[in-house]
Structures are given as C-alpha cells and as structure tokens.
mmCIF file of C-alpha atoms in Angstrom:
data_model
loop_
_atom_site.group_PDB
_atom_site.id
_atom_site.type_symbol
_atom_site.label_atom_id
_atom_site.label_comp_id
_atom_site.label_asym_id
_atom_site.label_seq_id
_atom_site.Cartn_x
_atom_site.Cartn_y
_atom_site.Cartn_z
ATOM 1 C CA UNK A 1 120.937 -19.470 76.116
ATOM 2 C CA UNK A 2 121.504 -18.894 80.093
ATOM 3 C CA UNK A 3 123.731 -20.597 82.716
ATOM 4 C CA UNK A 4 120.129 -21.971 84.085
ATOM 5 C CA UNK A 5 119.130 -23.478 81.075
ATOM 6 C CA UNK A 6 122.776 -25.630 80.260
ATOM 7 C CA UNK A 7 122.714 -26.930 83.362
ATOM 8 C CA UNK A 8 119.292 -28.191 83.156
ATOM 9 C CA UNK A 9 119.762 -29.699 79.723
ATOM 10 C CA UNK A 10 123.796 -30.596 79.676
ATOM 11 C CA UNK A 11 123.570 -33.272 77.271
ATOM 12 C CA UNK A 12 121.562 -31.006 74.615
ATOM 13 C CA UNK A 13 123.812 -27.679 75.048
ATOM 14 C CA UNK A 14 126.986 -30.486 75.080
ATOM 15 C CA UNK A 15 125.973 -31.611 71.486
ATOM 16 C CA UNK A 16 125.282 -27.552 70.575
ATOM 17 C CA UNK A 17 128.788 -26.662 71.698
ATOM 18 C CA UNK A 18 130.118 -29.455 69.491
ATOM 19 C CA UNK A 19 128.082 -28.300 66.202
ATOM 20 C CA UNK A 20 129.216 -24.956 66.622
ATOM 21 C CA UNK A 21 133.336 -26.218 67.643
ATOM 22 C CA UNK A 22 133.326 -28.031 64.712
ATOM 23 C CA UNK A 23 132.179 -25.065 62.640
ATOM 24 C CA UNK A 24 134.359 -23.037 63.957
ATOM 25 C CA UNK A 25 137.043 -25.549 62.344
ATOM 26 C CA UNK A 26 135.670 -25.778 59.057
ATOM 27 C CA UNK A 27 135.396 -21.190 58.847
ATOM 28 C CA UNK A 28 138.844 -21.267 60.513
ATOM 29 C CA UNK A 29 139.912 -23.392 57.483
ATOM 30 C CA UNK A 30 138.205 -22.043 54.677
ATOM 31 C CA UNK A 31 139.265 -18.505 56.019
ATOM 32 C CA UNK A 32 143.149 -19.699 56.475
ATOM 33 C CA UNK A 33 143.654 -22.738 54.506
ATOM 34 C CA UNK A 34 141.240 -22.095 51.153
ATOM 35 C CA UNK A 35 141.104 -18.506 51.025
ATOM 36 C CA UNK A 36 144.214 -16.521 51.704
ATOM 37 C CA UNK A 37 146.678 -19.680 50.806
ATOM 38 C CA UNK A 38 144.962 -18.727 47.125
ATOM 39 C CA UNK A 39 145.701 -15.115 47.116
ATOM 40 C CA UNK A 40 149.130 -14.895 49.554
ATOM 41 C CA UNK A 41 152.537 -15.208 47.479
ATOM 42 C CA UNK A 42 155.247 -15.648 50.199
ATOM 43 C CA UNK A 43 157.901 -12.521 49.242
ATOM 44 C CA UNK A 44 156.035 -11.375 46.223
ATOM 45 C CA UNK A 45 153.775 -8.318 47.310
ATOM 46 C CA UNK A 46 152.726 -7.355 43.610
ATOM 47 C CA UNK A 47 151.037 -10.656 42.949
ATOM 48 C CA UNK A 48 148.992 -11.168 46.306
ATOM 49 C CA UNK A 49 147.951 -7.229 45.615
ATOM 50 C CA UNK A 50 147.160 -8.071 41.952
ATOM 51 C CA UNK A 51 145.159 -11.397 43.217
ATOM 52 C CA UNK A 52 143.230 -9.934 45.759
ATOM 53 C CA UNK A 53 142.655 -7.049 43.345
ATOM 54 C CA UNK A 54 141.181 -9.694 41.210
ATOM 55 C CA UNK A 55 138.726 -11.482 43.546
ATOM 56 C CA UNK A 56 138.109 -8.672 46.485
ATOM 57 C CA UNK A 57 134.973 -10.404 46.409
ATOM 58 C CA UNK A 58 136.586 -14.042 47.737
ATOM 59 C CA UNK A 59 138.845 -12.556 50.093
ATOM 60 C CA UNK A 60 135.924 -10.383 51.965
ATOM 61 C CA UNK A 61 134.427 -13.679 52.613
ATOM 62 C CA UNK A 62 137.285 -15.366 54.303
ATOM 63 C CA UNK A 63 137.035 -12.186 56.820
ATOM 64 C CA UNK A 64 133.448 -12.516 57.116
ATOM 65 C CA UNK A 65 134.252 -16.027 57.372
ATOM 66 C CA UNK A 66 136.265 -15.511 60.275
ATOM 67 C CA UNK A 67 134.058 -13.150 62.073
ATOM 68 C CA UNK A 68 131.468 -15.577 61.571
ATOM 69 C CA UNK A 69 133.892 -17.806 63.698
ATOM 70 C CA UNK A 70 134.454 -15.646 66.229
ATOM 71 C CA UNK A 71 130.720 -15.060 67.115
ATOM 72 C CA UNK A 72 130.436 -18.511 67.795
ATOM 73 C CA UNK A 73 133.357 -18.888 69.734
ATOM 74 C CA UNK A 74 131.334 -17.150 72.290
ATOM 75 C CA UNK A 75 128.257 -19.652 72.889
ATOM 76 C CA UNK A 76 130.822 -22.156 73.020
ATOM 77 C CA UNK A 77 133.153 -20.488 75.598
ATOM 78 C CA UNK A 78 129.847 -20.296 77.832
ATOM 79 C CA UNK A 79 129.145 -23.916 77.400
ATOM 80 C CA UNK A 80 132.479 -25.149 78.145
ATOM 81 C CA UNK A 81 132.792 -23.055 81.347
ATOM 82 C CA UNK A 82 129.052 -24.503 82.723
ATOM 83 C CA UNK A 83 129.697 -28.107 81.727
ATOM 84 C CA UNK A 84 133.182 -27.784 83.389
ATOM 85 C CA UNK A 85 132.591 -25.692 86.224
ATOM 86 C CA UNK A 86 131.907 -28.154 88.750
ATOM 87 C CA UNK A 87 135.400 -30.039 88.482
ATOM 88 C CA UNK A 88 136.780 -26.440 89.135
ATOM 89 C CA UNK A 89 135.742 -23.426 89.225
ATOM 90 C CA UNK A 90 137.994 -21.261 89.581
ATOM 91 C CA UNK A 91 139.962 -23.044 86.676
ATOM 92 C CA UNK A 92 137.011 -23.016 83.968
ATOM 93 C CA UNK A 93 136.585 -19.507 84.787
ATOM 94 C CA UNK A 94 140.537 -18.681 83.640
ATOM 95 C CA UNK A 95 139.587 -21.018 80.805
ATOM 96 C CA UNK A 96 136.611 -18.481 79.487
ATOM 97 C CA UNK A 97 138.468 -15.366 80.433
ATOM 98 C CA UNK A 98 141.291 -15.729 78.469
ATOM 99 C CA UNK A 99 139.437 -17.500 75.572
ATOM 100 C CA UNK A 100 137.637 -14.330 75.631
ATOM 101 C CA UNK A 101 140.637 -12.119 75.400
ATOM 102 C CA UNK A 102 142.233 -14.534 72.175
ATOM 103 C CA UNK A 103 138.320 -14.050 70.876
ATOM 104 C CA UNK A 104 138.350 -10.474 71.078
ATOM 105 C CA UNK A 105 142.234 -9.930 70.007
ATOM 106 C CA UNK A 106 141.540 -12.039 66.780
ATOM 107 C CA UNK A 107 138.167 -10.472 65.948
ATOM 108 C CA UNK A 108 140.171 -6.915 66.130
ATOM 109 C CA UNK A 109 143.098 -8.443 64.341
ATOM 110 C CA UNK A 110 140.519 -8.269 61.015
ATOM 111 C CA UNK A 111 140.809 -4.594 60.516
ATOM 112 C CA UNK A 112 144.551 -5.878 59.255
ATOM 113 C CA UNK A 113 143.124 -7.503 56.393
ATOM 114 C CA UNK A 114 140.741 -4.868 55.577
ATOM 115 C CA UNK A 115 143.470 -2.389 54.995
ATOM 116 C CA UNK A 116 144.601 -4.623 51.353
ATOM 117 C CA UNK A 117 141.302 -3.816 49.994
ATOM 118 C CA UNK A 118 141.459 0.044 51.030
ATOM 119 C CA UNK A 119 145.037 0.191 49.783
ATOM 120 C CA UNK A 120 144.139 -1.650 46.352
ATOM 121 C CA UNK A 121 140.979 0.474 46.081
ATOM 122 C CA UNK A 122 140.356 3.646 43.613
ATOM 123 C CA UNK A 123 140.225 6.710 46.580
ATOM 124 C CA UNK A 124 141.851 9.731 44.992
ATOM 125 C CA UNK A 125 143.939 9.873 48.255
ATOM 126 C CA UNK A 126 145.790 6.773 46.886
ATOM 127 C CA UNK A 127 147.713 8.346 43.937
ATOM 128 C CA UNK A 128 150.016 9.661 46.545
ATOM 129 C CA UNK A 129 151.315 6.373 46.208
ATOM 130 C CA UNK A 130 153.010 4.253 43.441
ATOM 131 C CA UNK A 131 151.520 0.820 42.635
ATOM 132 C CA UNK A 132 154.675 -0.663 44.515
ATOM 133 C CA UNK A 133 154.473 0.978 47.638
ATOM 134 C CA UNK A 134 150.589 0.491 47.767
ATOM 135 C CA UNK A 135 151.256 -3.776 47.167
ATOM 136 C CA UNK A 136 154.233 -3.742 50.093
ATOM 137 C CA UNK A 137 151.538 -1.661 52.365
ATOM 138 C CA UNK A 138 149.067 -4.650 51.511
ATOM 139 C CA UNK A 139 151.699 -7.292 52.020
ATOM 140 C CA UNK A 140 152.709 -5.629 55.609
ATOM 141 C CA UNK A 141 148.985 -5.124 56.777
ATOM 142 C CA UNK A 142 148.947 -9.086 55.851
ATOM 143 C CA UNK A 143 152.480 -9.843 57.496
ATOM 144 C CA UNK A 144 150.734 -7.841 60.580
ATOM 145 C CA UNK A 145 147.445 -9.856 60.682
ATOM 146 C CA UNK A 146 149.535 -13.065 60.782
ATOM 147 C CA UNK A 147 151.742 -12.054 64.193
ATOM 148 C CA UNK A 148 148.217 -10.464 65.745
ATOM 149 C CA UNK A 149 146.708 -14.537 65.014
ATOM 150 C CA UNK A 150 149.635 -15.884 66.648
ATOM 151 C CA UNK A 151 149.600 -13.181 69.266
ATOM 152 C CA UNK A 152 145.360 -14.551 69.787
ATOM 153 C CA UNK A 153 146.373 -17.937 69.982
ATOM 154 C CA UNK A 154 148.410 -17.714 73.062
ATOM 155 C CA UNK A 155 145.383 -17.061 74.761
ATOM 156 C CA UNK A 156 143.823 -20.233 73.069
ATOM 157 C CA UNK A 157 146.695 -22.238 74.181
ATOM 158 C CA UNK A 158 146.650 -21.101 78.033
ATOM 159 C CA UNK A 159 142.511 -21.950 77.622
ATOM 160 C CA UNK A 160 143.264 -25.390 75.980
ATOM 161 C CA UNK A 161 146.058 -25.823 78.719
ATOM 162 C CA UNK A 162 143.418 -25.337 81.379
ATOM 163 C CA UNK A 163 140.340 -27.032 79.851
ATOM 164 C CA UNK A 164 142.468 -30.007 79.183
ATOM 165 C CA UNK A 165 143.392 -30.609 82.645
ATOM 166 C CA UNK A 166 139.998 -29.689 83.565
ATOM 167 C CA UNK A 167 138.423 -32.864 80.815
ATOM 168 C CA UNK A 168 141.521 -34.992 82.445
ATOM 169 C CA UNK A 169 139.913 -34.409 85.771
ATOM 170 C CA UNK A 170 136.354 -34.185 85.007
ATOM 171 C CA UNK A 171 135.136 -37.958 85.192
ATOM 172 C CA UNK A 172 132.719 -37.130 82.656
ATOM 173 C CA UNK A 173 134.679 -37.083 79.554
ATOM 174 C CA UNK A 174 137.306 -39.387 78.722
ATOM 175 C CA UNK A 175 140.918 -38.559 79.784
ATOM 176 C CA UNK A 176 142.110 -39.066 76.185
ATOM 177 C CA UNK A 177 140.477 -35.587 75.241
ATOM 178 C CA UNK A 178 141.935 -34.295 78.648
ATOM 179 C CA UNK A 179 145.087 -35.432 76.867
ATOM 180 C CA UNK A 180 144.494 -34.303 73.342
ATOM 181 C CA UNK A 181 143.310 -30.929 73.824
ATOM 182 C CA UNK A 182 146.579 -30.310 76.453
ATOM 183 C CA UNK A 183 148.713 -30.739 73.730
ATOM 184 C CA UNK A 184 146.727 -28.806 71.792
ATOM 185 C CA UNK A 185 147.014 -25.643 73.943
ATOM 186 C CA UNK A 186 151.227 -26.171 73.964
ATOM 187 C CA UNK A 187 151.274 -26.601 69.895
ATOM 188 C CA UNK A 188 149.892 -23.596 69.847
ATOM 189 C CA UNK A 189 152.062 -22.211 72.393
ATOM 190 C CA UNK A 190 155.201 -23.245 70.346
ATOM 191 C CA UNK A 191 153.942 -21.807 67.504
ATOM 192 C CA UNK A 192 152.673 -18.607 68.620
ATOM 193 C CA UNK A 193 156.487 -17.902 70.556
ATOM 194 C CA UNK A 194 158.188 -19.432 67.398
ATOM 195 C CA UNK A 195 156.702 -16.546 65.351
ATOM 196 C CA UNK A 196 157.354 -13.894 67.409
ATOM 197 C CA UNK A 197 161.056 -15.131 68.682
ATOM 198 C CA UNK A 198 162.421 -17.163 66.178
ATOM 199 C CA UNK A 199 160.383 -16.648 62.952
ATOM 200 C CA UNK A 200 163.039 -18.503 61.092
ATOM 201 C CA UNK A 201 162.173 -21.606 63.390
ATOM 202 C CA UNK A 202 158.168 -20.846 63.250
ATOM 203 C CA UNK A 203 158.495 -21.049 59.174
ATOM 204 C CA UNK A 204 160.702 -24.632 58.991
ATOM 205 C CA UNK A 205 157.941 -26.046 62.177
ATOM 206 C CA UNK A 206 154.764 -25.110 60.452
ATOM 207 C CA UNK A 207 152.311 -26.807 59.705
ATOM 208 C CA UNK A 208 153.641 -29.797 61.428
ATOM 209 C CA UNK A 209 153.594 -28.295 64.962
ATOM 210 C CA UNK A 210 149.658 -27.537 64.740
ATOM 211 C CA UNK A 211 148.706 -30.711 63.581
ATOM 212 C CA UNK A 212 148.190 -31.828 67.259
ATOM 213 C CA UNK A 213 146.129 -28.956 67.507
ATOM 214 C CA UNK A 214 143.823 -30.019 64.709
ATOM 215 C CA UNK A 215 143.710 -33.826 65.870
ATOM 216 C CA UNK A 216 142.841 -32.672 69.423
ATOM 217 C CA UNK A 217 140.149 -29.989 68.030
ATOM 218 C CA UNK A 218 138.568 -32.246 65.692
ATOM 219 C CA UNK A 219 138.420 -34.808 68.310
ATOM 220 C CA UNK A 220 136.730 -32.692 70.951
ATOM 221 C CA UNK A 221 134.020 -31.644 68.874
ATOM 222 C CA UNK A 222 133.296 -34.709 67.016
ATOM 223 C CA UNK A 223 132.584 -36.507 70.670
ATOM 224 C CA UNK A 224 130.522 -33.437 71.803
ATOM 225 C CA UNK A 225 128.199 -33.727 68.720
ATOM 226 C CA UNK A 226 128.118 -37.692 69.241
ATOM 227 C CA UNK A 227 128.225 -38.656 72.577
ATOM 228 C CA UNK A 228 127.831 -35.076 74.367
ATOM 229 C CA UNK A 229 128.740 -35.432 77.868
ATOM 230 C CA UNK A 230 128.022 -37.858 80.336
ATOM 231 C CA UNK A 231 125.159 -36.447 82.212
ATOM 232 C CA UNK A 232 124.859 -38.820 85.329
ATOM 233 C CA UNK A 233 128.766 -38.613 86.004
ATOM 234 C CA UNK A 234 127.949 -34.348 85.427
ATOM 235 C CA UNK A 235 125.586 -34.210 87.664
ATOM 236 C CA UNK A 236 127.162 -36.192 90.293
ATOM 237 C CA UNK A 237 129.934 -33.747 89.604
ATOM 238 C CA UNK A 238 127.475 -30.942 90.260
ATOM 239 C CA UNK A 239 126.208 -32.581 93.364
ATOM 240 C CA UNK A 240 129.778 -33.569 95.282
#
C-alpha cells in the first residue's frame, strides 16, 4: 500500500479503510466491552485477580485483541490522510500525526495489563508478597491502563475534530459524517478530561457520553465499505 497507489484507486482503498475501521470497532469491543467487563469487579481487587487467574487465557486475547487493533489503525490513518488531503493539507496531516501519537500511546498503554498476569503468576520473586497486596498491584496496573486509554483518546478526539471538519468540507462525502464524526472527537474529549479532572463526573457520564462516538464511528465506516468515496467529486478535489 503506497500514497501512489490510493490515489490511483480511491474508491477501492476507500472501501479497505472502511473494512478495517469497522474492525477496529468490533476488537475495540470485544477487548473493552466482552473481555475485561467479564473479569473487572469495580472496588473488589481479589475477585478480578482470582478471575483473571482463572481464564489468563481469555484475557491475553483481549490484549492481543487490541494490538491487533492498533496495527490496523495504521493503514487506515494513511488512507484517511490521502483521500482527505486535497481539501487540506496541512489539516489531514495534523489529523494522521496525532492519530499516530493516540496509536502509539495506546499500543504502549498494554504493558499495563500485562503486569496482572506477571503479578498473578508463580515466579519465586512473588512470595515477597501476600495474596492481597499482589490483587491491589493487579487492580492498580488495571486502574493505570484505564487513565493511559483516556490519556490515547485525546489524541483521537483532536484527529476526529480535524477529520470531521475536513469530511464537512470535502464535497465528497456527505456533511452528515463531517457532523457525526465532530462530535465524535469532543465525546471523547469530555470523557478523556472527565477522567483525569473530575473522575467522580467521568463515572456518573459514562457510557452515555461515548455513545456519539460509537454512532459517528459506526457510521463512517459502514459508508466507506458501501459507498466508498465519491471519486469524480475526489478527483476534482485533487485537480482544483
């Protein structure tokens, strides 16, 4: 995949970009949603130790999961910034950079949820440590990979911010998903600073506040993998 060969075949990469988007939903939901909703007990560190003890198996594929995710985050950062380069450059360029940074802050952020399993494990090095300590260690490492997401997805929302005034603009696409993924980028802005300044707030506005996010997501994709992009308007676009 080159720069060359999406702008010679917009319509085909367009379609690509939405496969892969709307994969990256389903891992981001299996990973969050599916997998550590089942093992996480708000407050209780001894039973999300215990059930993670229990399935280490399950909860090593929600972080492969989620590095699966992040991999293709990158073929679709590089298709968005092509297809939307010619409404403004300079803009879909901020777009990829700092989707790149949120990429590469989340894909670090895993080592956080790798610690559990080396905490919970049998290393002789352990038995410095009572079971209770070891489950709050586990339960902190998990607390920790929660505020490095949020810490990610301010990134994401400044990209979405961007792209969506970028689709608004673009001629190409329709200005609803200009709209949509706008609002998708300040959900999770509010969420993001909710965690970090007002936690209290974050817990009581979750997951309402990220439902835009989904709608907006979901929407994007779903018209990627159907209708692509609208290749005359593009390269008329690419032309002006």
């Amino acid at each position: 995949m080159t720069i060359s060969a999406i702008e010679r075949s917009p319509q085909r990469y367009a379609r690509l970009a939405g496969v892969m988007y709307l994969a990256i939903i389903l891992l981001g939901m299996f990973g969050e949603l599916y997998v550590r909703a089942s093992f996480i007990v708000p407050g209780d560190a001894s039973a999300t130790a215990l059930a993670i003890a229990a399935s280490p198996l399950l909860w090593r594929a929600g972080i492969v999961g989620d590095l699966l995710m992040h991999v293709l985050d990158v073929p679709v950062i590089l298709i968005l910034y092509v297809l939307l380069k010619p409404v403004n450059k300079s803009l879909a360029l901020l777009a990829t950079l700092v989707n790149l940074v949120q990429t590469a802050v989340l894909a670090l952020n895993k080592l956080t949820l790798l610690v559990p399993l080396f905490l919970l494990g049998d290393g002789v090095y352990l038995k410095a440590f009572s079971a209770e300590q070891l489950h709050a260690l586990s339960l902190l490492a998990i607390e920790a990979h929660a505020h490095g997401f949020g810490i990610g997805l301010i990134f994401f929302g400044v990209a979405c911010l961007v792209r969506g005034v970028l689709i608004w603009q673009s001629g190409f696409w329709p200005k609803a998903l200009g709209a949509l993924i706008f609002f998708a980028g300040l959900s999770y802005l509010v969420n993001s600073f909710a965690l970090l300044l007002a936690p209290s707030l974050a817990a009581a506005i979750v997951p309402g506040v990220l439902v835009p996010a989904f709608v907006g997501e979901l929407a994007f994709s779903l018209w990627l993998i159907f209708k692509g992009v609208d290749t005359a308007r593009w390269r008329q676009r690419v032309g002006s």
